Amino acid sequence: MKTPKNLSMLIFAASLGVVASITGQRAFAQGIDSTAKKIGNKTASIAVKGASTITDKTYKGKEGPHGETVYIDKKDRKYIVDGKGKKVYLKASQIHNKKD
């Protein structure tokens, strides 16, 4: 009579292990996904900044709201590149002199 009791405990322990394993894999996959997004955003930001440095002019002696480099495009619009690699166009009030 002990065999069915041990068998049910074994099945319960195995199912608990499978659930814990699946949950752990999902958390690990989310960690990889967020890291991949961070790397992708940083790569895009560096690529856009490099392209902007080559194709557009930099605004000498000026910086953005948080100390970013300000670029000037062909239409004389001023912009910065954010952390995701997107161009954010600025108002004149958002541009100030560089701090020494």
mmCIF file of N, CA and C in Angstrom:
data_model
loop_
_atom_site.group_PDB
_atom_site.id
_atom_site.type_symbol
_atom_site.label_atom_id
_atom_site.label_comp_id
_atom_site.label_asym_id
_atom_site.label_seq_id
_atom_site.Cartn_x
_atom_site.Cartn_y
_atom_site.Cartn_z
ATOM 1 N N MET A 1 0.803 -1.198 0.000
ATOM 2 C CA MET A 1 0.000 0.000 0.000
ATOM 3 C C MET A 1 0.852 1.271 0.000
ATOM 4 N N LYS A 2 2.129 1.173 0.304
ATOM 5 C CA LYS A 2 2.967 2.352 0.334
ATOM 6 C C LYS A 2 3.340 2.828 -1.064
ATOM 7 N N THR A 3 3.330 2.000 -2.031
ATOM 8 C CA THR A 3 3.724 2.378 -3.374
ATOM 9 C C THR A 3 2.816 3.462 -3.957
ATOM 10 N N PRO A 4 1.500 3.383 -3.898
ATOM 11 C CA PRO A 4 0.670 4.455 -4.438
ATOM 12 C C PRO A 4 0.889 5.794 -3.721
ATOM 13 N N LYS A 5 1.107 5.761 -2.414
ATOM 14 C CA LYS A 5 1.326 7.000 -1.678
ATOM 15 C C LYS A 5 2.639 7.644 -2.113
ATOM 16 N N ASN A 6 3.697 6.859 -2.251
ATOM 17 C CA ASN A 6 4.983 7.388 -2.708
ATOM 18 C C ASN A 6 4.903 7.853 -4.159
ATOM 19 N N LEU A 7 4.158 7.134 -4.961
ATOM 20 C CA LEU A 7 4.001 7.500 -6.357
ATOM 21 C C LEU A 7 3.279 8.838 -6.496
ATOM 22 N N SER A 8 2.246 9.057 -5.705
ATOM 23 C CA SER A 8 1.526 10.329 -5.780
ATOM 24 C C SER A 8 2.419 11.481 -5.294
ATOM 25 N N MET A 9 3.251 11.249 -4.291
ATOM 26 C CA MET A 9 4.176 12.275 -3.828
ATOM 27 C C MET A 9 5.224 12.575 -4.889
ATOM 28 N N LEU A 10 5.687 11.537 -5.576
ATOM 29 C CA LEU A 10 6.670 11.706 -6.639
ATOM 30 C C LEU A 10 6.084 12.517 -7.796
ATOM 31 N N ILE A 11 4.848 12.214 -8.175
ATOM 32 C CA ILE A 11 4.190 12.947 -9.252
ATOM 33 C C ILE A 11 3.976 14.402 -8.846
ATOM 34 N N PHE A 12 3.569 14.639 -7.589
ATOM 35 C CA PHE A 12 3.373 15.998 -7.099
ATOM 36 C C PHE A 12 4.686 16.783 -7.123
ATOM 37 N N ALA A 13 5.758 16.170 -6.665
ATOM 38 C CA ALA A 13 7.064 16.846 -6.641
ATOM 39 C C ALA A 13 7.547 17.138 -8.060
ATOM 40 N N ALA A 14 7.340 16.203 -8.985
ATOM 41 C CA ALA A 14 7.752 16.410 -10.365
ATOM 42 C C ALA A 14 6.958 17.548 -11.010
ATOM 43 N N SER A 15 5.653 17.593 -10.767
ATOM 44 C CA SER A 15 4.830 18.666 -11.349
ATOM 45 C C SER A 15 5.209 20.013 -10.748
ATOM 46 N N LEU A 16 5.534 20.049 -9.478
ATOM 47 C CA LEU A 16 5.977 21.287 -8.843
ATOM 48 C C LEU A 16 7.307 21.753 -9.451
ATOM 49 N N GLY A 17 8.199 20.823 -9.725
ATOM 50 C CA GLY A 17 9.472 21.161 -10.354
ATOM 51 C C GLY A 17 9.291 21.696 -11.760
ATOM 52 N N VAL A 18 8.373 21.111 -12.516
ATOM 53 C CA VAL A 18 8.103 21.584 -13.878
ATOM 54 C C VAL A 18 7.538 22.995 -13.859
ATOM 55 N N VAL A 19 6.634 23.280 -12.959
ATOM 56 C CA VAL A 19 6.046 24.620 -12.850
ATOM 57 C C VAL A 19 7.119 25.643 -12.484
ATOM 58 N N ALA A 20 7.971 25.295 -11.531
ATOM 59 C CA ALA A 20 9.039 26.211 -11.128
ATOM 60 C C ALA A 20 10.017 26.444 -12.273
ATOM 61 N N SER A 21 10.293 25.420 -13.043
ATOM 62 C CA SER A 21 11.212 25.543 -14.174
ATOM 63 C C SER A 21 10.642 26.446 -15.257
ATOM 64 N N ILE A 22 9.380 26.280 -15.567
ATOM 65 C CA ILE A 22 8.731 27.100 -16.593
ATOM 66 C C ILE A 22 8.687 28.563 -16.150
ATOM 67 N N THR A 23 8.363 28.801 -14.890
ATOM 68 C CA THR A 23 8.318 30.164 -14.367
ATOM 69 C C THR A 23 9.697 30.807 -14.421
ATOM 70 N N GLY A 24 10.726 30.071 -14.062
ATOM 71 C CA GLY A 24 12.090 30.587 -14.097
ATOM 72 C C GLY A 24 12.552 30.900 -15.505
ATOM 73 N N GLN A 25 12.170 30.074 -16.460
ATOM 74 C CA GLN A 25 12.554 30.315 -17.850
ATOM 75 C C GLN A 25 11.903 31.586 -18.380
ATOM 76 N N ARG A 26 10.662 31.836 -18.000
ATOM 77 C CA ARG A 26 9.968 33.026 -18.463
ATOM 78 C C ARG A 26 10.648 34.275 -17.901
ATOM 79 N N ALA A 27 11.021 34.252 -16.632
ATOM 80 C CA ALA A 27 11.702 35.398 -16.029
ATOM 81 C C ALA A 27 13.060 35.611 -16.685
ATOM 82 N N PHE A 28 13.760 34.543 -16.989
ATOM 83 C CA PHE A 28 15.059 34.644 -17.649
ATOM 84 C C PHE A 28 14.900 35.204 -19.062
ATOM 85 N N ALA A 29 13.862 34.784 -19.767
ATOM 86 C CA ALA A 29 13.615 35.290 -21.119
ATOM 87 C C ALA A 29 13.276 36.776 -21.088
ATOM 88 N N GLN A 30 12.553 37.232 -20.074
ATOM 89 C CA GLN A 30 12.239 38.653 -19.961
ATOM 90 C C GLN A 30 13.507 39.453 -19.721
ATOM 91 N N GLY A 31 14.448 38.895 -18.958
ATOM 92 C CA GLY A 31 15.721 39.574 -18.732
ATOM 93 C C GLY A 31 16.510 39.714 -20.016
ATOM 94 N N ILE A 32 16.511 38.687 -20.831
ATOM 95 C CA ILE A 32 17.211 38.736 -22.116
ATOM 96 C C ILE A 32 16.529 39.738 -23.040
ATOM 97 N N ASP A 33 15.207 39.756 -23.031
ATOM 98 C CA ASP A 33 14.454 40.665 -23.897
ATOM 99 C C ASP A 33 14.742 42.122 -23.541
ATOM 100 N N SER A 34 14.754 42.449 -22.262
ATOM 101 C CA SER A 34 15.010 43.840 -21.873
ATOM 102 C C SER A 34 16.447 44.235 -22.171
ATOM 103 N N THR A 35 17.378 43.311 -22.013
ATOM 104 C CA THR A 35 18.776 43.603 -22.338
ATOM 105 C C THR A 35 18.937 43.832 -23.832
ATOM 106 N N ALA A 36 18.261 43.031 -24.636
ATOM 107 C CA ALA A 36 18.331 43.194 -26.088
ATOM 108 C C ALA A 36 17.756 44.550 -26.507
ATOM 109 N N LYS A 37 16.688 44.982 -25.855
ATOM 110 C CA LYS A 37 16.105 46.298 -26.167
ATOM 111 C C LYS A 37 17.078 47.412 -25.807
ATOM 112 N N LYS A 38 17.738 47.302 -24.654
ATOM 113 C CA LYS A 38 18.704 48.320 -24.245
ATOM 114 C C LYS A 38 19.858 48.405 -25.236
ATOM 115 N N ILE A 39 20.345 47.251 -25.663
ATOM 116 C CA ILE A 39 21.449 47.228 -26.618
ATOM 117 C C ILE A 39 21.007 47.801 -27.959
ATOM 118 N N GLY A 40 19.794 47.455 -28.393
ATOM 119 C CA GLY A 40 19.269 47.983 -29.657
ATOM 120 C C GLY A 40 19.089 49.493 -29.621
ATOM 121 N N ASN A 41 18.563 50.005 -28.502
ATOM 122 C CA ASN A 41 18.388 51.453 -28.369
ATOM 123 C C ASN A 41 19.724 52.174 -28.382
ATOM 124 N N LYS A 42 20.709 51.630 -27.671
ATOM 125 C CA LYS A 42 22.026 52.263 -27.618
ATOM 126 C C LYS A 42 22.669 52.249 -29.000
ATOM 127 N N THR A 43 22.553 51.145 -29.718
ATOM 128 C CA THR A 43 23.119 51.044 -31.060
ATOM 129 C C THR A 43 22.457 52.055 -32.000
ATOM 130 N N ALA A 44 21.141 52.169 -31.930
ATOM 131 C CA ALA A 44 20.417 53.123 -32.779
ATOM 132 C C ALA A 44 20.830 54.551 -32.448
ATOM 133 N N SER A 45 20.970 54.848 -31.176
ATOM 134 C CA SER A 45 21.365 56.192 -30.758
ATOM 135 C C SER A 45 22.754 56.542 -31.282
ATOM 136 N N ILE A 46 23.695 55.627 -31.160
ATOM 137 C CA ILE A 46 25.059 55.873 -31.640
ATOM 138 C C ILE A 46 25.071 56.044 -33.155
ATOM 139 N N ALA A 47 24.286 55.214 -33.864
ATOM 140 C CA ALA A 47 24.245 55.300 -35.326
ATOM 141 C C ALA A 47 23.667 56.638 -35.787
ATOM 142 N N VAL A 48 22.594 57.092 -35.165
ATOM 143 C CA VAL A 48 21.969 58.356 -35.564
ATOM 144 C C VAL A 48 22.881 59.528 -35.220
ATOM 145 N N LYS A 49 23.542 59.465 -34.065
ATOM 146 C CA LYS A 49 24.471 60.539 -33.695
ATOM 147 C C LYS A 49 25.635 60.612 -34.679
ATOM 148 N N GLY A 50 26.147 59.449 -35.093
ATOM 149 C CA GLY A 50 27.228 59.429 -36.073
ATOM 150 C C GLY A 50 26.794 59.987 -37.409
ATOM 151 N N ALA A 51 25.627 59.594 -37.866
ATOM 152 C CA ALA A 51 25.104 60.101 -39.137
ATOM 153 C C ALA A 51 24.821 61.594 -39.050
ATOM 154 N N SER A 52 24.310 62.041 -37.921
ATOM 155 C CA SER A 52 24.021 63.471 -37.749
ATOM 156 C C SER A 52 25.305 64.292 -37.730
ATOM 157 N N THR A 53 26.351 63.761 -37.139
ATOM 158 C CA THR A 53 27.631 64.468 -37.098
ATOM 159 C C THR A 53 28.190 64.657 -38.500
ATOM 160 N N ILE A 54 27.985 63.665 -39.358
ATOM 161 C CA ILE A 54 28.515 63.728 -40.725
ATOM 162 C C ILE A 54 27.647 64.608 -41.615
ATOM 163 N N THR A 55 26.336 64.419 -41.584
ATOM 164 C CA THR A 55 25.455 65.102 -42.534
ATOM 165 C C THR A 55 25.005 66.484 -42.070
ATOM 166 N N ASP A 56 24.855 66.689 -40.768
ATOM 167 C CA ASP A 56 24.352 67.958 -40.255
ATOM 168 C C ASP A 56 25.444 68.687 -39.476
ATOM 169 N N LYS A 57 25.187 69.944 -39.199
ATOM 170 C CA LYS A 57 26.137 70.742 -38.432
ATOM 171 C C LYS A 57 25.832 70.617 -36.947
ATOM 172 N N THR A 58 26.879 70.748 -36.130
ATOM 173 C CA THR A 58 26.657 70.813 -34.691
ATOM 174 C C THR A 58 26.582 72.271 -34.282
ATOM 175 N N TYR A 59 25.769 72.553 -33.311
ATOM 176 C CA TYR A 59 25.570 73.913 -32.828
ATOM 177 C C TYR A 59 26.667 74.200 -31.808
ATOM 178 N N LYS A 60 27.684 74.926 -32.231
ATOM 179 C CA LYS A 60 28.854 75.207 -31.400
ATOM 180 C C LYS A 60 28.479 76.090 -30.214
ATOM 181 N N GLY A 61 28.957 75.723 -29.033
ATOM 182 C CA GLY A 61 28.747 76.519 -27.836
ATOM 183 C C GLY A 61 27.368 76.394 -27.229
ATOM 184 N N LYS A 62 26.524 75.524 -27.767
ATOM 185 C CA LYS A 62 25.164 75.346 -27.245
ATOM 186 C C LYS A 62 24.956 73.881 -26.884
ATOM 187 N N GLU A 63 23.988 73.643 -25.997
ATOM 188 C CA GLU A 63 23.627 72.282 -25.618
ATOM 189 C C GLU A 63 22.138 72.188 -25.376
ATOM 190 N N GLY A 64 21.649 70.952 -25.368
ATOM 191 C CA GLY A 64 20.229 70.706 -25.164
ATOM 192 C C GLY A 64 19.825 70.838 -23.711
ATOM 193 N N PRO A 65 18.584 70.475 -23.405
ATOM 194 C CA PRO A 65 18.058 70.640 -22.047
ATOM 195 C C PRO A 65 18.844 69.888 -20.969
ATOM 196 N N HIS A 66 19.417 68.750 -21.313
ATOM 197 C CA HIS A 66 20.144 67.945 -20.329
ATOM 198 C C HIS A 66 21.612 67.787 -20.719
ATOM 199 N N GLY A 67 22.160 68.745 -21.442
ATOM 200 C CA GLY A 67 23.569 68.710 -21.808
ATOM 201 C C GLY A 67 23.881 67.940 -23.075
ATOM 202 N N GLU A 68 22.889 67.639 -23.903
ATOM 203 C CA GLU A 68 23.099 66.889 -25.134
ATOM 204 C C GLU A 68 23.677 67.793 -26.220
ATOM 205 N N THR A 69 24.301 67.168 -27.206
ATOM 206 C CA THR A 69 24.795 67.891 -28.372
ATOM 207 C C THR A 69 23.611 68.295 -29.237
ATOM 208 N N VAL A 70 23.618 69.516 -29.702
ATOM 209 C CA VAL A 70 22.531 70.020 -30.551
ATOM 210 C C VAL A 70 23.022 70.031 -31.989
ATOM 211 N N TYR A 71 22.215 69.471 -32.898
ATOM 212 C CA TYR A 71 22.526 69.422 -34.322
ATOM 213 C C TYR A 71 21.587 70.350 -35.072
ATOM 214 N N ILE A 72 22.035 70.835 -36.239
ATOM 215 C CA ILE A 72 21.222 71.694 -37.098
ATOM 216 C C ILE A 72 21.086 70.994 -38.448
ATOM 217 N N ASP A 73 19.849 70.725 -38.876
ATOM 218 C CA ASP A 73 19.648 70.042 -40.156
ATOM 219 C C ASP A 73 19.629 71.043 -41.313
ATOM 220 N N LYS A 74 19.357 70.525 -42.517
ATOM 221 C CA LYS A 74 19.382 71.362 -43.729
ATOM 222 C C LYS A 74 18.300 72.432 -43.731
ATOM 223 N N LYS A 75 17.231 72.217 -43.003
ATOM 224 C CA LYS A 75 16.135 73.185 -42.931
ATOM 225 C C LYS A 75 16.302 74.138 -41.748
ATOM 226 N N ASP A 76 17.486 74.157 -41.167
ATOM 227 C CA ASP A 76 17.842 75.035 -40.048
ATOM 228 C C ASP A 76 17.018 74.725 -38.792
ATOM 229 N N ARG A 77 16.611 73.469 -38.630
ATOM 230 C CA ARG A 77 15.911 73.045 -37.426
ATOM 231 C C ARG A 77 16.942 72.461 -36.459
ATOM 232 N N LYS A 78 16.811 72.790 -35.184
ATOM 233 C CA LYS A 78 17.725 72.293 -34.168
ATOM 234 C C LYS A 78 17.123 71.065 -33.504
ATOM 235 N N TYR A 79 17.961 70.039 -33.275
ATOM 236 C CA TYR A 79 17.466 68.812 -32.649
ATOM 237 C C TYR A 79 18.566 68.130 -31.848
ATOM 238 N N ILE A 80 18.133 67.228 -30.980
ATOM 239 C CA ILE A 80 19.042 66.343 -30.255
ATOM 240 C C ILE A 80 18.642 64.913 -30.590
ATOM 241 N N VAL A 81 19.481 63.967 -30.251
ATOM 242 C CA VAL A 81 19.178 62.552 -30.447
ATOM 243 C C VAL A 81 18.941 61.955 -29.067
ATOM 244 N N ASP A 82 17.756 61.330 -28.874
ATOM 245 C CA ASP A 82 17.455 60.770 -27.562
ATOM 246 C C ASP A 82 18.077 59.383 -27.394
ATOM 247 N N GLY A 83 17.800 58.746 -26.279
ATOM 248 C CA GLY A 83 18.389 57.452 -25.953
ATOM 249 C C GLY A 83 17.938 56.317 -26.848
ATOM 250 N N LYS A 84 16.846 56.492 -27.569
ATOM 251 C CA LYS A 84 16.351 55.458 -28.473
ATOM 252 C C LYS A 84 16.735 55.720 -29.919
ATOM 253 N N GLY A 85 17.509 56.766 -30.172
ATOM 254 C CA GLY A 85 17.962 57.059 -31.524
ATOM 255 C C GLY A 85 17.003 57.911 -32.330
ATOM 256 N N LYS A 86 16.040 58.544 -31.675
ATOM 257 C CA LYS A 86 15.078 59.394 -32.381
ATOM 258 C C LYS A 86 15.516 60.849 -32.298
ATOM 259 N N LYS A 87 15.249 61.586 -33.362
ATOM 260 C CA LYS A 87 15.546 63.011 -33.377
ATOM 261 C C LYS A 87 14.420 63.751 -32.661
ATOM 262 N N VAL A 88 14.798 64.575 -31.699
ATOM 263 C CA VAL A 88 13.835 65.378 -30.955
ATOM 264 C C VAL A 88 14.120 66.833 -31.275
ATOM 265 N N TYR A 89 13.199 67.472 -31.993
ATOM 266 C CA TYR A 89 13.381 68.859 -32.396
ATOM 267 C C TYR A 89 13.114 69.781 -31.214
ATOM 268 N N LEU A 90 13.930 70.824 -31.101
ATOM 269 C CA LEU A 90 13.895 71.703 -29.945
ATOM 270 C C LEU A 90 13.334 73.077 -30.278
ATOM 271 N N LYS A 91 12.752 73.696 -29.267
ATOM 272 C CA LYS A 91 12.351 75.103 -29.355
ATOM 273 C C LYS A 91 13.567 75.937 -28.972
ATOM 274 N N ALA A 92 13.549 77.191 -29.322
ATOM 275 C CA ALA A 92 14.670 78.078 -28.992
ATOM 276 C C ALA A 92 14.872 78.184 -27.485
ATOM 277 N N SER A 93 13.793 78.082 -26.723
ATOM 278 C CA SER A 93 13.887 78.205 -25.271
ATOM 279 C C SER A 93 14.554 76.984 -24.622
ATOM 280 N N GLN A 94 14.641 75.860 -25.341
ATOM 281 C CA GLN A 94 15.240 74.652 -24.790
ATOM 282 C C GLN A 94 16.746 74.593 -25.002
ATOM 283 N N ILE A 95 17.287 75.484 -25.800
ATOM 284 C CA ILE A 95 18.721 75.497 -26.105
ATOM 285 C C ILE A 95 19.393 76.554 -25.244
ATOM 286 N N HIS A 96 20.513 76.172 -24.603
ATOM 287 C CA HIS A 96 21.226 77.142 -23.774
ATOM 288 C C HIS A 96 22.728 76.997 -23.980
ATOM 289 N N ASN A 97 23.491 77.955 -23.483
ATOM 290 C CA ASN A 97 24.950 77.945 -23.629
ATOM 291 C C ASN A 97 25.559 76.779 -22.855
ATOM 292 N N LYS A 98 26.680 76.269 -23.391
ATOM 293 C CA LYS A 98 27.361 75.179 -22.698
ATOM 294 C C LYS A 98 27.962 75.687 -21.403
ATOM 295 N N LYS A 99 27.904 74.825 -20.400
ATOM 296 C CA LYS A 99 28.505 75.160 -19.115
ATOM 297 C C LYS A 99 29.965 74.728 -19.140
ATOM 298 N N ASP A 100 30.827 75.549 -18.598
ATOM 299 C CA ASP A 100 32.255 75.207 -18.587
ATOM 300 C C ASP A 100 32.627 74.318 -17.439
#
